[in-house]
Short mmCIF file of C-alpha atoms (C1' of nucleotides) in Angstrom, two decimals:
data_model
loop_
_atom_site.label_atom_id
_atom_site.label_comp_id
_atom_site.label_asym_id
_atom_site.label_seq_id
_atom_site.Cartn_x
_atom_site.Cartn_y
_atom_site.Cartn_z
CA UNK A 12 75.12 37.59 59.27
CA UNK A 13 72.35 39.59 60.20
CA UNK A 14 72.12 38.38 63.58
CA UNK A 15 74.80 40.60 65.05
CA UNK A 16 73.32 43.82 63.54
CA UNK A 17 70.14 42.69 65.19
CA UNK A 18 71.85 42.61 68.14
CA UNK A 19 73.96 45.68 67.68
CA UNK A 20 70.66 47.37 66.91
CA UNK A 21 68.79 46.23 70.14
CA UNK A 22 71.85 46.82 72.58
CA UNK A 23 71.52 50.72 71.00
CA UNK A 24 68.49 50.91 73.08
CA UNK A 25 70.31 50.67 76.22
CA UNK A 26 72.97 48.22 77.66
CA UNK A 27 72.16 44.68 78.83
CA UNK A 28 73.06 41.41 79.93
CA UNK A 29 72.75 38.49 77.74
CA UNK A 30 69.45 37.36 79.30
CA UNK A 31 67.58 40.62 79.38
CA UNK A 32 68.94 40.73 75.30
CA UNK A 33 67.77 37.30 74.29
CA UNK A 34 64.27 37.95 76.59
CA UNK A 35 63.66 41.52 74.87
CA UNK A 36 65.19 40.24 71.50
CA UNK A 37 62.14 38.18 71.19
CA UNK A 38 59.96 41.01 71.81
CA UNK A 39 61.34 43.53 69.29
CA UNK A 40 63.60 42.75 66.47
CA UNK A 41 63.26 39.05 66.85
CA UNK A 42 59.76 39.95 64.97
CA UNK A 43 61.91 40.40 62.02
CA UNK A 44 65.05 38.58 63.13
CA UNK A 45 64.08 35.52 65.08
CA UNK A 46 67.11 33.82 67.23
CA UNK A 47 67.05 31.31 70.29
CA UNK A 48 69.14 32.22 73.17
CA UNK A 49 71.63 29.61 72.41
CA UNK A 50 72.71 31.81 69.38
CA UNK A 51 72.44 34.89 71.31
CA UNK A 52 75.04 34.48 73.91
CA UNK A 53 77.90 32.86 71.60
CA UNK A 54 77.40 35.69 69.22
CA UNK A 55 77.56 38.42 72.04
CA UNK A 56 80.74 36.53 73.15
CA UNK A 57 82.33 36.70 69.42
CA UNK A 58 81.10 40.28 69.49
CA UNK A 59 82.81 41.35 72.62
CA UNK A 60 85.67 39.11 71.16
CA UNK A 61 85.73 41.40 68.23
CA UNK A 62 85.58 44.65 70.01
CA UNK A 63 82.18 45.64 68.79
CA UNK A 64 80.80 45.08 72.47
CA UNK A 65 81.94 46.32 75.66
CA UNK A 66 81.05 44.66 79.08
CA UNK A 67 80.59 46.04 82.05
CA UNK A 68 80.70 43.50 84.68
CA UNK A 69 78.69 44.05 88.00
CA UNK A 70 78.44 42.10 91.16
CA UNK A 71 75.38 40.22 91.55
CA UNK A 72 74.71 39.53 95.12
CA UNK A 73 77.03 36.54 95.39
CA UNK A 74 75.56 34.59 92.56
CA UNK A 75 78.37 35.62 90.49
CA UNK A 76 77.86 38.93 88.21
CA UNK A 77 75.81 40.54 85.61
CA UNK A 78 77.80 41.03 82.45
CA UNK A 79 76.12 44.38 80.81
CA UNK A 80 76.82 44.65 77.40
CA UNK A 81 76.87 47.79 75.10
CA UNK A 82 78.04 48.87 71.73
CA UNK A 83 81.29 50.49 71.18
CA UNK A 84 81.91 52.76 68.94
CA UNK A 85 83.55 50.19 66.44
CA UNK A 86 80.21 48.48 67.42
CA UNK A 87 77.93 51.44 66.08
CA UNK A 88 80.39 51.93 63.21
CA UNK A 89 79.71 48.46 62.05
CA UNK A 90 76.09 48.87 62.16
CA UNK A 91 75.92 51.38 60.19
CA UNK A 92 78.38 50.20 57.78
CA UNK A 93 75.84 47.11 57.29
CA UNK A 94 72.96 49.69 56.69
CA UNK A 95 75.56 51.30 53.72
CA UNK A 96 76.06 47.63 52.11
CA UNK A 97 73.60 46.36 49.73
CA UNK A 98 71.60 43.18 51.19
CA UNK A 99 72.19 39.59 49.74
CA UNK A 100 68.38 38.14 49.68
CA UNK A 101 68.47 34.51 50.48
CA UNK A 102 67.26 32.27 47.32
CA UNK A 103 63.78 31.25 48.15
CA UNK A 104 62.59 28.40 49.90
CA UNK A 105 59.38 28.18 51.00
CA UNK A 106 57.65 25.12 51.89
CA UNK A 107 54.10 26.29 51.67
CA UNK A 108 54.36 26.99 48.04
CA UNK A 109 56.12 24.08 47.60
CA UNK A 110 53.68 21.89 48.63
CA UNK A 111 51.24 23.83 46.84
CA UNK A 112 52.67 23.25 43.60
CA UNK A 113 52.47 19.52 44.13
CA UNK A 114 49.14 18.95 45.38
CA UNK A 115 48.33 16.57 43.24
CA UNK A 116 50.57 14.52 45.37
CA UNK A 117 48.13 15.48 48.83
CA UNK A 118 44.69 13.96 49.27
CA UNK A 119 41.96 16.91 49.49
CA UNK A 120 41.84 17.01 53.12
CA UNK A 121 45.77 17.49 53.51
CA UNK A 122 45.50 20.04 50.98
CA UNK A 123 42.76 22.11 52.55
CA UNK A 124 44.68 21.31 55.92
CA UNK A 125 47.63 22.82 54.74
CA UNK A 126 46.01 25.91 53.41
CA UNK A 127 44.06 26.16 56.86
CA UNK A 128 47.26 25.90 58.50
CA UNK A 129 48.75 28.74 56.70
CA UNK A 130 46.00 30.81 56.91
CA UNK A 131 46.23 30.60 60.87
CA UNK A 132 50.07 30.67 61.01
CA UNK A 133 49.85 33.98 59.11
CA UNK A 134 46.76 35.05 61.28
CA UNK A 135 48.93 34.66 64.30
CA UNK A 136 51.32 36.87 62.96
CA UNK A 137 49.96 39.24 61.88
CA UNK A 138 48.12 39.75 65.40
CA UNK A 139 51.61 39.70 66.46
CA UNK A 140 52.94 42.64 63.78
CA UNK A 141 49.62 44.71 64.44
CA UNK A 142 50.20 44.59 68.32
CA UNK A 143 53.89 46.07 67.34
CA UNK A 144 52.42 48.75 65.24
CA UNK A 145 50.30 49.72 68.14
CA UNK A 146 53.22 49.68 70.89
CA UNK A 147 54.93 51.92 68.29
CA UNK A 148 51.73 54.40 68.22
CA UNK A 149 50.93 54.58 71.82
CA UNK A 150 54.48 54.35 73.01
CA UNK A 151 53.93 51.33 75.05
CA UNK A 152 56.70 49.39 73.78
CA UNK A 153 59.70 49.54 76.59
CA UNK A 154 62.92 48.91 74.35
CA UNK A 155 61.34 51.86 71.89
CA UNK A 156 60.74 54.30 75.07
CA UNK A 157 64.41 53.76 76.00
CA UNK A 158 65.77 53.91 72.56
CA UNK A 159 63.82 57.16 72.09
CA UNK A 160 64.88 58.63 75.75
CA UNK A 161 66.83 61.62 75.33
CA UNK A 162 66.26 62.16 71.62
CA UNK A 163 64.89 65.14 69.58
CA UNK A 164 60.80 65.20 68.81
CA UNK A 165 62.18 64.97 65.27
CA UNK A 166 64.27 61.88 65.59
CA UNK A 167 61.40 60.37 67.66
CA UNK A 168 58.88 60.40 64.91
CA UNK A 169 61.26 59.13 62.31
CA UNK A 170 62.42 56.00 64.33
CA UNK A 171 59.20 55.33 65.27
CA UNK A 172 58.14 55.90 61.29
CA UNK A 173 60.63 53.34 60.66
CA UNK A 174 59.51 50.48 63.09
CA UNK A 175 56.04 50.88 62.02
CA UNK A 176 57.03 51.04 57.99
CA UNK A 177 58.99 47.67 58.61
CA UNK A 178 55.73 46.15 60.65
CA UNK A 179 53.75 47.27 57.77
CA UNK A 180 55.40 45.50 55.67
CA UNK A 181 55.16 42.24 57.58
CA UNK A 182 51.37 42.91 58.00
CA UNK A 183 50.84 43.43 54.10
CA UNK A 184 52.96 40.40 53.47
CA UNK A 185 50.66 38.38 55.92
CA UNK A 186 47.36 39.76 54.56
CA UNK A 187 48.63 38.66 50.86
CA UNK A 188 49.11 34.83 52.22
CA UNK A 189 46.22 34.66 53.40
CA UNK A 190 44.49 35.92 50.70
CA UNK A 191 46.09 32.97 48.92
CA UNK A 192 45.29 30.66 51.00
CA UNK A 193 41.85 31.50 50.58
CA UNK A 194 41.52 31.55 47.11
CA UNK A 195 43.45 27.89 47.43
CA UNK A 196 40.68 26.51 49.42
CA UNK A 197 37.85 27.99 46.97
CA UNK A 198 39.99 26.20 44.26
CA UNK A 199 39.62 23.30 46.32
CA UNK A 200 36.26 23.42 46.56
CA UNK A 201 35.76 23.30 42.99
CA UNK A 202 37.60 20.05 42.74
CA UNK A 203 35.87 18.40 45.36
CA UNK A 204 32.17 19.15 43.99
CA UNK A 205 32.97 17.78 40.82
CA UNK A 206 34.27 14.39 42.44
CA UNK B 25 64.41 18.60 55.08
CA UNK B 26 62.32 19.87 52.14
CA UNK B 27 65.00 19.12 49.37
CA UNK B 28 64.63 15.75 49.14
CA UNK B 29 60.56 16.23 48.56
CA UNK B 30 61.34 18.99 46.17
CA UNK B 31 63.66 16.41 44.23
CA UNK B 32 61.12 13.64 44.53
CA UNK B 33 58.59 15.83 43.01
CA UNK B 34 60.83 16.81 40.12
CA UNK B 35 61.47 13.17 39.52
CA UNK B 36 58.38 12.08 39.24
CA UNK B 37 58.11 13.80 35.81
CA UNK B 38 60.74 11.64 34.28
CA UNK B 39 63.72 9.89 35.32
CA UNK B 40 67.13 11.94 35.35
CA UNK B 41 70.26 12.03 35.99
CA UNK B 42 71.73 14.20 38.68
CA UNK B 43 72.94 16.66 35.93
CA UNK B 44 69.58 16.78 34.63
CA UNK B 45 67.91 17.10 37.60
CA UNK B 46 70.07 19.94 38.82
CA UNK B 47 69.62 21.71 35.59
CA UNK B 48 65.74 21.47 35.74
CA UNK B 49 65.30 21.96 38.91
CA UNK B 50 66.23 25.48 38.49
CA UNK B 51 63.79 25.88 35.84
CA UNK B 52 60.55 24.49 37.66
CA UNK B 53 60.96 23.67 41.27
CA UNK B 54 63.64 25.75 42.25
CA UNK B 55 61.74 28.92 41.76
CA UNK B 56 59.77 27.73 44.84
CA UNK B 57 62.72 26.13 46.24
CA UNK B 58 66.39 26.70 45.58
CA UNK B 59 69.30 24.41 45.98
CA UNK B 60 72.52 24.08 44.36
CA UNK B 61 74.23 21.30 42.84
CA UNK B 62 76.58 20.94 45.49
CA UNK B 63 73.68 20.28 47.84
CA UNK B 64 71.44 18.04 45.00
CA UNK B 65 74.36 15.03 43.93
CA UNK B 66 74.68 14.14 47.71
CA UNK B 67 70.91 13.77 48.49
CA UNK B 68 70.13 11.97 45.60
CA UNK B 69 73.41 9.76 46.67
CA UNK B 70 71.34 9.69 50.14
CA UNK B 71 67.42 9.07 48.76
CA UNK B 72 69.23 5.96 46.58
CA UNK B 73 70.92 4.66 49.91
CA UNK B 74 67.61 4.96 51.81
CA UNK B 75 65.88 3.18 48.61
CA UNK B 76 63.91 6.40 47.96
CA UNK B 77 65.08 6.15 44.55
CA UNK B 78 66.32 3.42 42.29
CA UNK B 79 69.17 4.10 39.83
CA UNK B 80 69.66 2.51 36.15
CA UNK B 81 73.19 3.03 35.15
CA UNK B 82 74.06 3.64 31.29
CA UNK B 83 77.07 3.08 29.48
CA UNK B 84 78.07 6.47 28.14
CA UNK B 85 80.32 5.85 25.26
CA UNK B 86 83.69 5.50 27.02
CA UNK B 87 83.44 8.41 29.48
CA UNK B 88 81.80 6.21 32.20
CA UNK B 89 78.18 5.90 32.59
CA UNK B 90 75.10 7.84 32.93
CA UNK B 91 72.84 7.26 36.09
CA UNK B 92 69.27 7.75 35.78
CA UNK B 93 67.39 8.29 39.09
CA UNK B 94 63.53 6.96 39.36
CA UNK B 95 61.46 7.40 42.35
CA UNK B 96 61.28 3.71 44.05
CA UNK B 97 57.26 2.97 45.42
CA UNK B 98 58.88 3.87 49.24
CA UNK B 99 59.81 7.57 47.29
CA UNK B 100 56.34 8.04 46.12
CA UNK B 101 55.09 6.69 49.44
CA UNK B 102 57.47 9.24 51.46
CA UNK B 103 56.46 12.23 49.38
CA UNK B 104 53.02 11.40 49.69
CA UNK B 105 53.12 11.09 53.76
CA UNK B 106 55.33 14.75 53.51
CA UNK B 107 52.35 15.99 51.79
CA UNK B 108 49.90 14.60 54.75
CA UNK B 109 52.01 16.00 57.64
CA UNK B 110 51.53 19.88 58.40
CA UNK B 111 54.52 22.14 57.65
CA UNK B 112 57.29 23.62 59.84
CA UNK B 113 57.20 26.97 59.42
CA UNK B 114 60.50 28.68 59.50
CA UNK B 115 60.81 31.49 61.94
CA UNK B 116 61.02 34.83 60.23
CA UNK B 117 64.35 35.97 59.62
CA UNK B 118 63.96 38.78 56.99
CA UNK B 119 66.92 40.89 56.44
CA UNK B 120 65.31 43.71 54.26
CA UNK B 121 62.68 44.31 57.05
CA UNK B 122 65.40 44.28 59.86
CA UNK B 123 67.31 47.13 57.93
CA UNK B 124 64.05 49.35 57.72
CA UNK B 125 63.00 48.94 60.89
CA UNK B 126 66.64 50.58 61.82
CA UNK B 127 66.70 52.97 58.93
CA UNK B 128 67.90 55.29 61.08
CA UNK B 129 71.56 54.52 61.35
CA UNK B 130 71.48 54.44 57.79
CA UNK B 131 72.03 57.43 55.41
CA UNK B 132 69.00 58.63 53.48
CA UNK B 133 70.78 57.56 50.54
CA UNK B 134 71.80 54.23 51.33
CA UNK B 135 68.01 53.86 52.60
CA UNK B 136 66.75 54.84 49.21
CA UNK B 137 69.07 52.59 47.49
CA UNK B 138 67.60 49.47 49.72
CA UNK B 139 64.49 50.26 49.02
CA UNK B 140 65.20 50.83 45.40
CA UNK B 141 67.31 47.22 45.25
CA UNK B 142 64.04 45.52 46.95
CA UNK B 143 61.87 47.10 44.45
CA UNK B 144 64.43 45.64 41.36
CA UNK B 145 65.00 42.10 43.26
CA UNK B 146 61.03 41.57 43.28
CA UNK B 147 60.68 42.58 39.85
CA UNK B 148 62.90 40.53 38.76
CA UNK B 149 61.51 37.45 40.45
CA UNK B 150 57.95 38.85 39.62
CA UNK B 151 59.05 38.27 35.90
CA UNK B 152 60.42 34.65 36.11
CA UNK B 153 57.11 33.81 38.42
CA UNK B 154 54.95 35.29 35.70
CA UNK B 155 57.00 33.61 32.87
CA UNK B 156 56.50 30.56 34.88
CA UNK B 157 52.48 30.76 34.64
CA UNK B 158 52.41 31.65 30.96
CA UNK B 159 54.54 28.75 30.75
CA UNK B 160 51.96 26.73 32.73
CA UNK B 161 49.39 28.05 30.34
CA UNK B 162 50.60 27.57 27.18
CA UNK B 163 51.99 24.37 28.17
CA UNK B 164 55.55 25.15 27.40
CA UNK B 165 56.99 23.94 29.97
CA UNK B 166 59.04 20.82 29.31
CA UNK B 167 59.09 19.71 32.48
CA UNK B 168 55.01 19.99 32.91
CA UNK B 169 54.57 18.49 29.44
CA UNK B 170 56.73 15.20 30.60
CA UNK B 171 54.74 15.09 33.63
CA UNK B 172 51.58 15.31 32.18
CA UNK B 173 52.37 12.28 29.24
CA UNK B 174 49.78 10.00 29.95
CA UNK B 175 47.53 11.42 32.62
CA UNK B 176 43.74 12.05 32.10
CA UNK B 177 42.21 15.65 30.65
CA UNK B 178 40.82 16.30 34.22
CA UNK B 179 44.14 15.13 35.97
CA UNK B 180 46.18 17.65 33.61
CA UNK B 181 43.99 20.69 34.73
CA UNK B 182 44.43 20.01 38.21
CA UNK B 183 47.90 19.42 38.21
CA UNK B 184 48.39 22.53 35.98
CA UNK B 185 46.19 24.61 38.45
CA UNK B 186 48.46 23.67 41.50
CA UNK B 187 51.68 24.80 39.40
CA UNK B 188 49.71 28.06 38.75
CA UNK B 189 48.13 28.67 42.38
CA UNK B 190 51.37 27.96 43.73
CA UNK B 191 53.16 30.95 41.25
CA UNK B 192 50.12 33.28 41.66
CA UNK B 193 51.10 33.14 45.32
CA UNK B 194 54.55 34.47 44.78
CA UNK B 195 53.62 36.74 42.08
CA UNK B 196 51.29 38.09 44.94
CA UNK B 197 53.91 38.46 47.35
CA UNK B 198 56.34 40.10 44.93
CA UNK B 199 53.42 42.61 44.28
CA UNK B 200 53.02 43.25 47.80
CA UNK B 201 56.75 44.06 48.42
CA UNK B 202 57.01 46.30 46.01
CA UNK B 203 54.37 48.20 47.01
CA UNK B 204 55.78 48.38 50.47
CA UNK B 205 59.32 49.50 48.99
CA UNK B 206 57.40 52.06 46.86
CA UNK B 207 55.76 53.16 50.09
CA UNK B 208 59.00 53.69 52.13
CA UNK B 209 60.47 55.67 49.41
CA UNK B 210 57.68 58.22 49.73
CA UNK B 211 58.47 58.39 53.22
CA UNK B 212 61.49 59.07 52.79
CA UNK B 213 61.07 61.63 50.34
CA UNK B 214 59.13 63.31 53.38
CA UNK B 215 62.15 63.35 55.38
CA UNK B 216 64.35 64.40 52.75
CA UNK B 217 61.99 67.49 51.72
CA UNK B 218 62.32 68.35 55.59
CA UNK B 219 66.11 68.89 55.86
"C1'" DC C 22 57.17 21.77 98.10
"C1'" DG C 23 57.10 22.80 92.93
"C1'" DT C 24 57.31 25.27 88.98
"C1'" DC C 25 58.97 29.96 87.19
"C1'" DT C 26 61.75 33.52 86.01
"C1'" DC C 27 66.90 34.68 86.58
"C1'" DA C 28 71.21 34.02 84.45
"C1'" DT C 29 74.37 31.64 81.90
"C1'" DG C 30 75.41 28.65 78.51
"C1'" DT C 31 77.49 23.80 76.02
"C1'" DA C 32 76.90 20.00 72.83
"C1'" DA C 33 75.52 17.44 68.36
"C1'" DG C 34 73.89 17.35 64.55
"C1'" DG C 35 71.68 19.09 59.96
"C1'" DA C 36 71.35 22.62 56.39
"C1'" DG C 37 73.07 25.50 53.65
"C1'" DT C 38 76.86 28.35 50.98
"C1'" DT C 39 80.89 28.74 48.69
"C1'" DA C 40 84.72 27.83 46.46
"C1'" DC C 41 87.34 24.26 43.97
"C1'" DA C 42 88.71 19.58 41.04
"C1'" DT C 43 88.29 17.02 36.88
"C1'" DG C 44 88.03 15.56 32.33
"C1'" DA C 45 85.44 15.11 27.42
"C1'" DT C 46 82.81 16.97 23.91
"C1'" DT C 47 80.62 20.54 21.65
"C1'" DT C 48 80.45 25.07 19.89
"C1'" DA C 49 82.02 30.00 18.21
"C1'" DT D 24 91.78 27.87 20.03
"C1'" DA D 25 88.82 29.06 23.72
"C1'" DA D 26 84.68 28.90 26.10
"C1'" DA D 27 80.51 26.77 27.09
"C1'" DT D 28 78.23 22.77 28.23
"C1'" DC D 29 78.18 17.93 29.63
"C1'" DA D 30 78.69 15.08 33.74
"C1'" DT D 31 80.25 14.03 38.67
"C1'" DG D 32 81.06 15.46 42.68
"C1'" DT D 33 84.46 17.07 47.27
"C1'" DA D 34 85.89 20.10 51.13
"C1'" DA D 35 85.42 23.85 54.68
"C1'" DC D 36 82.78 26.75 56.44
"C1'" DT D 37 78.89 29.14 58.82
"C1'" DC D 38 74.37 29.31 60.15
"C1'" DC D 39 70.97 27.38 62.63
"C1'" DT D 40 67.99 23.79 65.20
"C1'" DT D 41 67.20 20.81 69.25
"C1'" DA D 42 68.18 19.44 73.31
"C1'" DC D 43 70.28 19.19 77.55
"C1'" DA D 44 72.96 21.45 82.10
"C1'" DT D 45 73.09 24.29 86.21
"C1'" DG D 46 72.07 27.07 90.46
"C1'" DA D 47 69.64 30.93 92.69
"C1'" DG D 48 65.73 33.46 94.41
"C1'" DA D 49 61.02 34.17 94.23
"C1'" DC D 50 56.07 32.98 94.24
"C1'" DG D 51 52.31 30.23 95.12
#
DNA sequence: CGTCTCATGTAAGGAGTTACATGATTTA
DNA sequence: TAAATCATGTAACTCCTTACATGAGACG
């Protein structure tokens, strides 16, 4: 259910075609809510049908038309309404911690490998998220610049601060995961030394 | 796909009926991989059909029979094989951080409320997870005691250490989430003071 | 001449959620 | 006598994943 709000939020920056939306999704909201093209296109259609998005069709030199999506007032209202309602937290489902809890069924090498993979995984994300923070700070994010166009200075700061805040949380999480996996590797070292 | 491994892991502690499995699931593996009854029963049947579980049916005084599930050798092998294969990480999909990134569409009160809810949510989980650690340390966990029955002392320590390790990771995560939300509340205080 | 990007999806299937169904027995 | 627990699920639905389809123009 969050996908539609992620899309609405993205489209408030500027009207876009489905293609643009799915490209930019990945470089902005997608860091916090992933969705593949195959989900984005149908969802845009559905939102159009429900009156949350308006479409402006533009001729595109012989090869059909481009469909620019833009949130309607109902769309903006839906986004705001979602913001006012409490979140539903998805129940915990974490394969890495599940595996770790049952490492007695794994070989020592496999256990080490999964922890190293965990570190690598979160280091990759960390890099992404830190780059996002950098882009917010330096104003190099295209989506964010569009979003800020025509807003007051005070709004700029708030909007950027919120993005920064969200990414900071993810960065902190990545650090916690990496620290955890490292402590696990140390624990495993204790067991390999004794056998 | 992890559900079946969570179930296999649970059933290695002792043979159980579907009902017992779904009760105990919630007080052990369920903290790390949630699943409702409606998913557990069919999955047990499927695993039985695939030869990963064996069933011993016991008469249950007039009202039918109880079906005790126990992992077969193939089941244990499947669990071990899963342990040796690298994890697939689910793409990021985090409604709390999504919301936070677009707080400009929320009222100040709603933003505060979502952060306070976030804190409350993770404080609840923290309590659960810390209780799990306590149960591991004090030997009060029934599932864990069954699992340890008939194993050597060295194995005891390892097995308990892995459980502890898994929960420590979750505890660390909860602390990180709480700290993040608190910092968000401070940020919002800055904005409410200035308006 | 082939691959990349633009531009738009469909189709099949698995995983998870929510709500409901049934009937016995134990506990308050 | 009502509610909780034991014991077992089914059914309908949404969400997400994976793989495939098509056809134009641009780039090397």
